[in-house]
Short mmCIF file of C-alpha atoms in Angstrom, two decimals:
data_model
loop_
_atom_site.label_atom_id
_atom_site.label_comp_id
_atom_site.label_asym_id
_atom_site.label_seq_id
_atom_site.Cartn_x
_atom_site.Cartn_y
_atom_site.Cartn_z
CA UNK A 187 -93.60 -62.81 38.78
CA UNK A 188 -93.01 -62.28 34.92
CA UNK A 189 -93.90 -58.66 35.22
CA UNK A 190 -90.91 -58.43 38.15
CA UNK A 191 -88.66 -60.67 35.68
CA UNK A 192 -89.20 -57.98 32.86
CA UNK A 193 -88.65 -55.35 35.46
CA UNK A 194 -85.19 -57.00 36.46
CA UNK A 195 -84.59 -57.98 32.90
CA UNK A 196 -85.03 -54.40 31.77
CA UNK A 197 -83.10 -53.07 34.78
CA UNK A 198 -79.98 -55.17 34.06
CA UNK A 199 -80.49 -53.44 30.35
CA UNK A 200 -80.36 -50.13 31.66
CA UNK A 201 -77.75 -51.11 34.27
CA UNK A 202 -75.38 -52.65 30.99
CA UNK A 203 -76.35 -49.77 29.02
CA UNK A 204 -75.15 -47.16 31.94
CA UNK A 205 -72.09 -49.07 32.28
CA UNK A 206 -71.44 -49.20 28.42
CA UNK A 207 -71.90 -45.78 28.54
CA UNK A 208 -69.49 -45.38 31.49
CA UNK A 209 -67.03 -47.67 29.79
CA UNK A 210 -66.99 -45.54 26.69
CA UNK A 211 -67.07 -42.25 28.76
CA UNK A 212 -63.83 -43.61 30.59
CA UNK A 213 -62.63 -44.26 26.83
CA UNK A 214 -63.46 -41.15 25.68
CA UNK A 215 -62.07 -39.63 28.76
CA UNK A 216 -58.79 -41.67 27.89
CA UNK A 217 -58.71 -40.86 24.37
CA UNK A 218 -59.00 -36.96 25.64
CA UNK A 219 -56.30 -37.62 27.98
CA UNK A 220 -54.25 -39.49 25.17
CA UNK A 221 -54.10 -36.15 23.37
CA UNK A 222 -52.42 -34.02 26.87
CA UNK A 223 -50.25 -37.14 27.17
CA UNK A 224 -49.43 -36.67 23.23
CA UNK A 225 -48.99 -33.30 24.14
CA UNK A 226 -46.49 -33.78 26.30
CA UNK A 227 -43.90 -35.34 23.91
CA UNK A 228 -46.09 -32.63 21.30
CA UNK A 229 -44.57 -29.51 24.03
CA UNK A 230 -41.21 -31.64 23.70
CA UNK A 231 -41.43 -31.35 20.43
CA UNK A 232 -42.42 -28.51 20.45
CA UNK A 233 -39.57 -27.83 22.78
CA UNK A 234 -37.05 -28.71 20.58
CA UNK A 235 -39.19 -26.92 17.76
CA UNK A 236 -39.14 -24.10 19.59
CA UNK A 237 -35.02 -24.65 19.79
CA UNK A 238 -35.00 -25.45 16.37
CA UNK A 239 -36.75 -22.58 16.30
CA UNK A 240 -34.02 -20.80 18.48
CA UNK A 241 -31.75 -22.30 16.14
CA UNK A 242 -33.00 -20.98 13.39
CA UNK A 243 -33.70 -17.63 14.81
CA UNK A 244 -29.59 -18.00 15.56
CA UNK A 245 -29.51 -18.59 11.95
CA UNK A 246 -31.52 -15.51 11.39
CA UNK A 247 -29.00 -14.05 13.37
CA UNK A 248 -26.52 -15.30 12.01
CA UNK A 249 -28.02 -14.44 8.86
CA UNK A 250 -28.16 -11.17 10.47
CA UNK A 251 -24.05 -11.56 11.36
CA UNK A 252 -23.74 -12.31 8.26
CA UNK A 253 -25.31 -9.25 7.04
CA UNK A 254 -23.09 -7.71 9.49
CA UNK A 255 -20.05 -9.63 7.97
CA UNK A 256 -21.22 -7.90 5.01
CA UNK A 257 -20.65 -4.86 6.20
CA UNK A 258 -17.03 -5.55 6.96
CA UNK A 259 -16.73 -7.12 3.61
CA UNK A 260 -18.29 -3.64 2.44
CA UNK A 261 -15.35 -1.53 4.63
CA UNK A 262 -12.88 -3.79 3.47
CA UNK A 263 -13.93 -3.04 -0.17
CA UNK A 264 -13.97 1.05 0.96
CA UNK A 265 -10.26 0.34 2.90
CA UNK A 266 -9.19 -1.19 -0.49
CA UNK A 267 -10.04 1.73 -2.51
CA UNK A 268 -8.27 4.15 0.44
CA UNK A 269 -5.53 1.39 -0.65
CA UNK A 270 -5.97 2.39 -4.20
CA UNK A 271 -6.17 6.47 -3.62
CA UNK A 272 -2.79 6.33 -1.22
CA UNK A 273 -1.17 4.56 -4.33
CA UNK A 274 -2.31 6.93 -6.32
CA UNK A 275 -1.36 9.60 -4.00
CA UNK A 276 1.97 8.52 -3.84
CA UNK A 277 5.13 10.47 -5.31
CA UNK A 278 6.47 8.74 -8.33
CA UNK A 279 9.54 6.34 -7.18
CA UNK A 280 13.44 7.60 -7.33
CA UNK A 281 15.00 7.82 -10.52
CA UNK A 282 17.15 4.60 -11.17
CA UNK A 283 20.83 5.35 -12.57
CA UNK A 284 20.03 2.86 -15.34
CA UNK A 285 17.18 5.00 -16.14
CA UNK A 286 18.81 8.16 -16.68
CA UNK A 287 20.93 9.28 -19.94
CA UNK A 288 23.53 11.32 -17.82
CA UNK A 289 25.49 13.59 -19.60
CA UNK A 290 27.90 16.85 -18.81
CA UNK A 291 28.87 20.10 -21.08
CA UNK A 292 31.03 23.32 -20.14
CA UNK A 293 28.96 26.08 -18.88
CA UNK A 294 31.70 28.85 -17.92
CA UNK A 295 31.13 32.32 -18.61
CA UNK A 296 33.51 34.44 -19.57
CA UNK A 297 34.95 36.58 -16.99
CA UNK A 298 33.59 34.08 -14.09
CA UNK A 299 36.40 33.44 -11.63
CA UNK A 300 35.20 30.12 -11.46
CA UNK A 301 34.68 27.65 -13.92
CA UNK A 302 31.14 25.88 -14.48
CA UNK A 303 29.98 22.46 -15.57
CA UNK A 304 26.45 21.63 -16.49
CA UNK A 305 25.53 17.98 -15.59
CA UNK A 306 22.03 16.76 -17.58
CA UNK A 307 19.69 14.07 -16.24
CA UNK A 308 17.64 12.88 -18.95
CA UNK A 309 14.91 10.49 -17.56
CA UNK A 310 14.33 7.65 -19.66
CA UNK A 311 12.75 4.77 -18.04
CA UNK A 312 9.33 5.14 -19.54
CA UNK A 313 7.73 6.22 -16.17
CA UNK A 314 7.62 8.96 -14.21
CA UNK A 315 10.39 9.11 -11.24
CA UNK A 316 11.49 11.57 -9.03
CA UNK A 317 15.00 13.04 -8.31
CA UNK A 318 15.73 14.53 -5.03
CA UNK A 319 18.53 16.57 -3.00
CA UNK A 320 22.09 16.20 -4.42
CA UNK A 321 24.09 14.01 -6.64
CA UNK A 322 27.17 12.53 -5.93
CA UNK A 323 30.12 14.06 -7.81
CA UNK A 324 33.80 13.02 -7.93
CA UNK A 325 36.21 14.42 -10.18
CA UNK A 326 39.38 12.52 -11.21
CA UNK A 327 42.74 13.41 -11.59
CA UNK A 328 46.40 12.44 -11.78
CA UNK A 329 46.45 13.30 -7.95
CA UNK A 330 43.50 11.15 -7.00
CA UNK A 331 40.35 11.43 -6.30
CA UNK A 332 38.59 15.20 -5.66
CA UNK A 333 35.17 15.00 -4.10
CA UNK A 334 32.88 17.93 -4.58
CA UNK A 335 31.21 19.50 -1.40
CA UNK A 336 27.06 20.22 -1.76
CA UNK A 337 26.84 24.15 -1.72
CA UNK A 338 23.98 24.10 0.85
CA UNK A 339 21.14 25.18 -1.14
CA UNK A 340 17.73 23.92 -0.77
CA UNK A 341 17.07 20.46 -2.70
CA UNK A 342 13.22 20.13 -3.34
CA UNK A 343 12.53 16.69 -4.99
CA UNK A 344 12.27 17.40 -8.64
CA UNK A 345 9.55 14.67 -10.47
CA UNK A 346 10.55 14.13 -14.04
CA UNK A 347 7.89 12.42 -16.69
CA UNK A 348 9.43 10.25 -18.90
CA UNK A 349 11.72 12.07 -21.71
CA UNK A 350 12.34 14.72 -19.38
CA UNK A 351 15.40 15.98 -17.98
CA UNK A 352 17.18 18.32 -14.93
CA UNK A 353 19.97 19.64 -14.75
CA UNK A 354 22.92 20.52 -11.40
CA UNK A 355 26.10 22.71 -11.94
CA UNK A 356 29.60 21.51 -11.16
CA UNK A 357 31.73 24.99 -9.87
CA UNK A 358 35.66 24.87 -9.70
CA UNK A 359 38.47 27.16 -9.48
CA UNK A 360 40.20 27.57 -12.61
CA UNK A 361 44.01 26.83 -12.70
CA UNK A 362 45.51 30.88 -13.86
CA UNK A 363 49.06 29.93 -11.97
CA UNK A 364 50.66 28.89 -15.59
CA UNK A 365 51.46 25.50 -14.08
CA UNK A 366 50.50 22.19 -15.25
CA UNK A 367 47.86 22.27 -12.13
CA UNK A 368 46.65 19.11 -11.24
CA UNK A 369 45.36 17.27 -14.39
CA UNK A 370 41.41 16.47 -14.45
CA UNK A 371 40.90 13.12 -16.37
CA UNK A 372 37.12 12.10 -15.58
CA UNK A 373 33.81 12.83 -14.29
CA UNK A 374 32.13 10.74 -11.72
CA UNK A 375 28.67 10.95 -11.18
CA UNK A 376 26.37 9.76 -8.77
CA UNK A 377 22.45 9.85 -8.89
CA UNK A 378 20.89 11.50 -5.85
CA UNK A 379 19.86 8.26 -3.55
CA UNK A 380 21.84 5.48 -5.78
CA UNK A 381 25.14 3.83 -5.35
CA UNK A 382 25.75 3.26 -9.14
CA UNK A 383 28.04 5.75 -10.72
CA UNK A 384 27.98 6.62 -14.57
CA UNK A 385 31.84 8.01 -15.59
CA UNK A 386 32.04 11.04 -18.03
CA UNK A 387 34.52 12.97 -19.68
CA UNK A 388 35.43 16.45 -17.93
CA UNK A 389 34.46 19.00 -20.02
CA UNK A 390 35.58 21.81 -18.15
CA UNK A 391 39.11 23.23 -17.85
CA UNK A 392 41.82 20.72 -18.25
CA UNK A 393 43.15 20.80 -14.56
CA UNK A 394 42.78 22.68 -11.24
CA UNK A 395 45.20 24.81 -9.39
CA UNK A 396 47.57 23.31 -6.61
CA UNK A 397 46.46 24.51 -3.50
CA UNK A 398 46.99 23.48 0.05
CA UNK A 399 43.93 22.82 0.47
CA UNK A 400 43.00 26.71 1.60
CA UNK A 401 41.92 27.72 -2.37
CA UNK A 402 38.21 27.26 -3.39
CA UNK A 403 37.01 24.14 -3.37
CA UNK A 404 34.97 21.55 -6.34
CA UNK A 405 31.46 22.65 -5.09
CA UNK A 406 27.97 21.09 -6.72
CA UNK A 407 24.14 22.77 -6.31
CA UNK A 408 20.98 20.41 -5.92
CA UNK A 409 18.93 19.20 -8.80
CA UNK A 410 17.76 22.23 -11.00
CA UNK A 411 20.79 24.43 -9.90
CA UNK A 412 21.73 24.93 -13.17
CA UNK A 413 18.30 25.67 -15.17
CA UNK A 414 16.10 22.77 -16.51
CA UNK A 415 15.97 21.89 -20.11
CA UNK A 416 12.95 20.95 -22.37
#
């Protein structure tokens, strides 16, 4: 009978033991399932790490836009120089009437049938600026006003540096009837492109014949129509 007890006895051991065993298998078994079930919010993690990741491969792409924004920053620097060269490109701006020392002498040669003014354009703004086609010139007399008409020549714009100077002629018939004429008292000139006027003395012949309006006109040539000074 004892040797049966023992027998039992060391049966139950074993039995406790095996279960022990089991018990700590089905613990081990649940601690290796923790981890997968760990995992799972570990792969949701690593979900949204892999969208951060996403994210930050945007970023990377963005960084990569941004790169690209550089380059548009870059062209925009390249389309402000092409600013820069078609300034410098650029012809020099009109000629202001307040910038020009405007003056008139007689320029007839003898034996011309018609008499000859010389009208000077001195610039002096400081700056280059540019003169182009025809001036306006008016001529003033005890009859009113005469207007001269633009001979038709070619007007190429003429650039003058500062200190500088052009110069346009001024034709008229000259009075030979012996009569008083009609009396010239004034110059009026007009810069080519401006509406201010700068009045001069007439230097030319004291008056023009009386005509009915079938004799040779007041006439003025384009800029450098009457040589160009130093």
């Amino acid at each position: 009978m004892r040797v049966r007890k023992l027998t039992i006895v060391a049966l139950a051991v074993v039995a406790g033991l095996s279960l022990t065993a089991c018990q700590n298998d089905d613990d081990g078994s649940g601690q290796n399932a923790a981890p997968p079930a760990a995992s799972g919010p570990s792969s949701a993690d690593g979900g949204s790490a892999s969208a951060g990741t996403g994210s930050a491969g945007s970023g990377q792409e963005g960084g990569g836009s941004d790169s690209a924004g550089k380059s548009p920053d870059g062209a925009d620097g390249s389309s402000g120089s092409n600013g820069g060269g078609g300034g410098e490109d650029g012809q020099a701006a009109k000629c202001r009437t307040d910038e020009l020392e405007i003056t008139a002498t007689d320029a007839t040669v003898g034996g011309d049938t018609e008499g000859t003014v010389a009208v000077d354009l001195k610039n002096g703004g400081g700056r280059a600026c540019t003169l182009t086609g025809y001036a306006g010139v008016d001529l003033k007399t005890n009859a009113g006003t005469v207007s001269a008409e633009r001979t038709g020549e070619e007007a190429s714009p003429v650039v003058l540096q500062d200190g500088e100077n052009v110069t346009f002629g001024i034709t008229y018939p000259v009075n030979d009837t012996g009569g008083s004429g009609v009396r010239i008292t004034g110059l009026v000139v007009t810069p080519p492109n401006e509406t201010k006027s700068v009045t001069l003395d007439w230097p030319g012949g004291a008056s023009l014949p009386v005509t009915d309006g079938s004799g040779t006109p007041v006439r003025v040539g384009p800029m450098g129509s009457a040589g160009q000074g130093g």
